[in-house]
Amino acid sequence: MKKPALEQPRLPGRREVVATLLKAREDVLVVTGLGSAAYDVHAAGDRDDNYYLWGAMGGAALVGLGLAQAQPGKRVLVITGDGEQLMALGGLATIAVARPGNLDIVVIDNERYGETGMQTSHTGLGIDLAKIAAACGFAEAGTLTDLEEVRALGAPRDGHNAGPRLFVIKVAPDCPPRSLPPRDAVFIKNRFRAHLGFASI
Amino acid sequence: MADADPPATHWPSRLYEVLKQADVRQMAYVPDAGHAALIDLFRADRQIVCNVLTTEEEGVAIAAGAWLGGQRAVLLMQSSGVGNCINMLSLPVIARFPLLMLVTMRGEWAEFNPWQVPMGRGAQAALEAVGVRVLRADTAEDLVDSVESAAALAFEADQQIAVLIGQRLLGKKKW
């Protein structure tokens, strides 16, 4: 039997990470990227103030930007995967320039494309999304590797104006069972708007 | 922008008025000569949040987020940018987000750059293929009416609309 690499830190599983991140969520608005990030948020509890993407890869952080700009009094949290965020590196520059103080982006980073067979992504080949965000000028950016740090990140915050922030959370490359959000995009949209007090049109 | 043709060059300020009237609160753009005057008008307006984009599809996603949060958005781009948007347009098309894009055309009238021709030819077909409705205007008068109508279709009838602004209306690019 192959010996485990003793020096490797044991990374937390993605489900536990996202559940921990959202535990003290209160009225934070959540947007997810497609695939595993959406399943993780759904598994933590389906809510009216979740907006799940099932496609539009590369769009999650920018949907978050438009939402944060429209709702400056609320915190907006984008939860997405490394592959999804890699498709929108330019979007990090756009967000940094826009400086939405109430926007946080969390990249659940397993360094793989989970939907397509766990092929290695650029983050598994040396690309550091937190450093890219920092270089763009995000107010705060960093990489977390344990649940205590995730719990601190998910703790309620007093002010809304310390962003934009981007955090990469390194997770184990596990494949928990899918927890599928509704695929009806119109329903999800109108449910979210109704939560904020807006009519469907 | 120092053209001596007042009626034809008034359209940016008239579009600005129409879009303000339609309660547009966010504007996203990739810089473009044809949209330069309209971009300046929006950027000078402190009630409008403007986002300069690195690529046009970012604006499609921002507009969806704006609507989720109760605001209306407009996207400004040129025809080459339409090609960048295609997969992201699945978001407003399938979720029925209001979408209003104003697209300045290149590659179709007195164009000096052959590289602009393919997307100039393909913009309308590509938009329609993915499910975006297209209006087209070749005169300033028609453009103002078209944008007013497109704003109503987008924000009141949940449609995804692009208004193509003919290159003939924009005039020949000067070097």
Coordinates of N, CA, C and O in Angstrom, one line a residue, chain A residues 8 46 76:
Chain A
Q8 N 1.6 16.6 4.0 CA 0.4 17.2 3.4 C -0.6 17.6 4.5 O -1.0 16.8 5.3
D46 N -31.5 25.3 1.1 CA -32.1 26.1 0.1 C -32.8 27.3 0.7 O -33.5 27.1 1.6
V76 N -23.1 41.0 -0.1 CA -23.3 40.0 -1.2 C -22.1 39.0 -1.1 O -20.9 39.5 -1.1

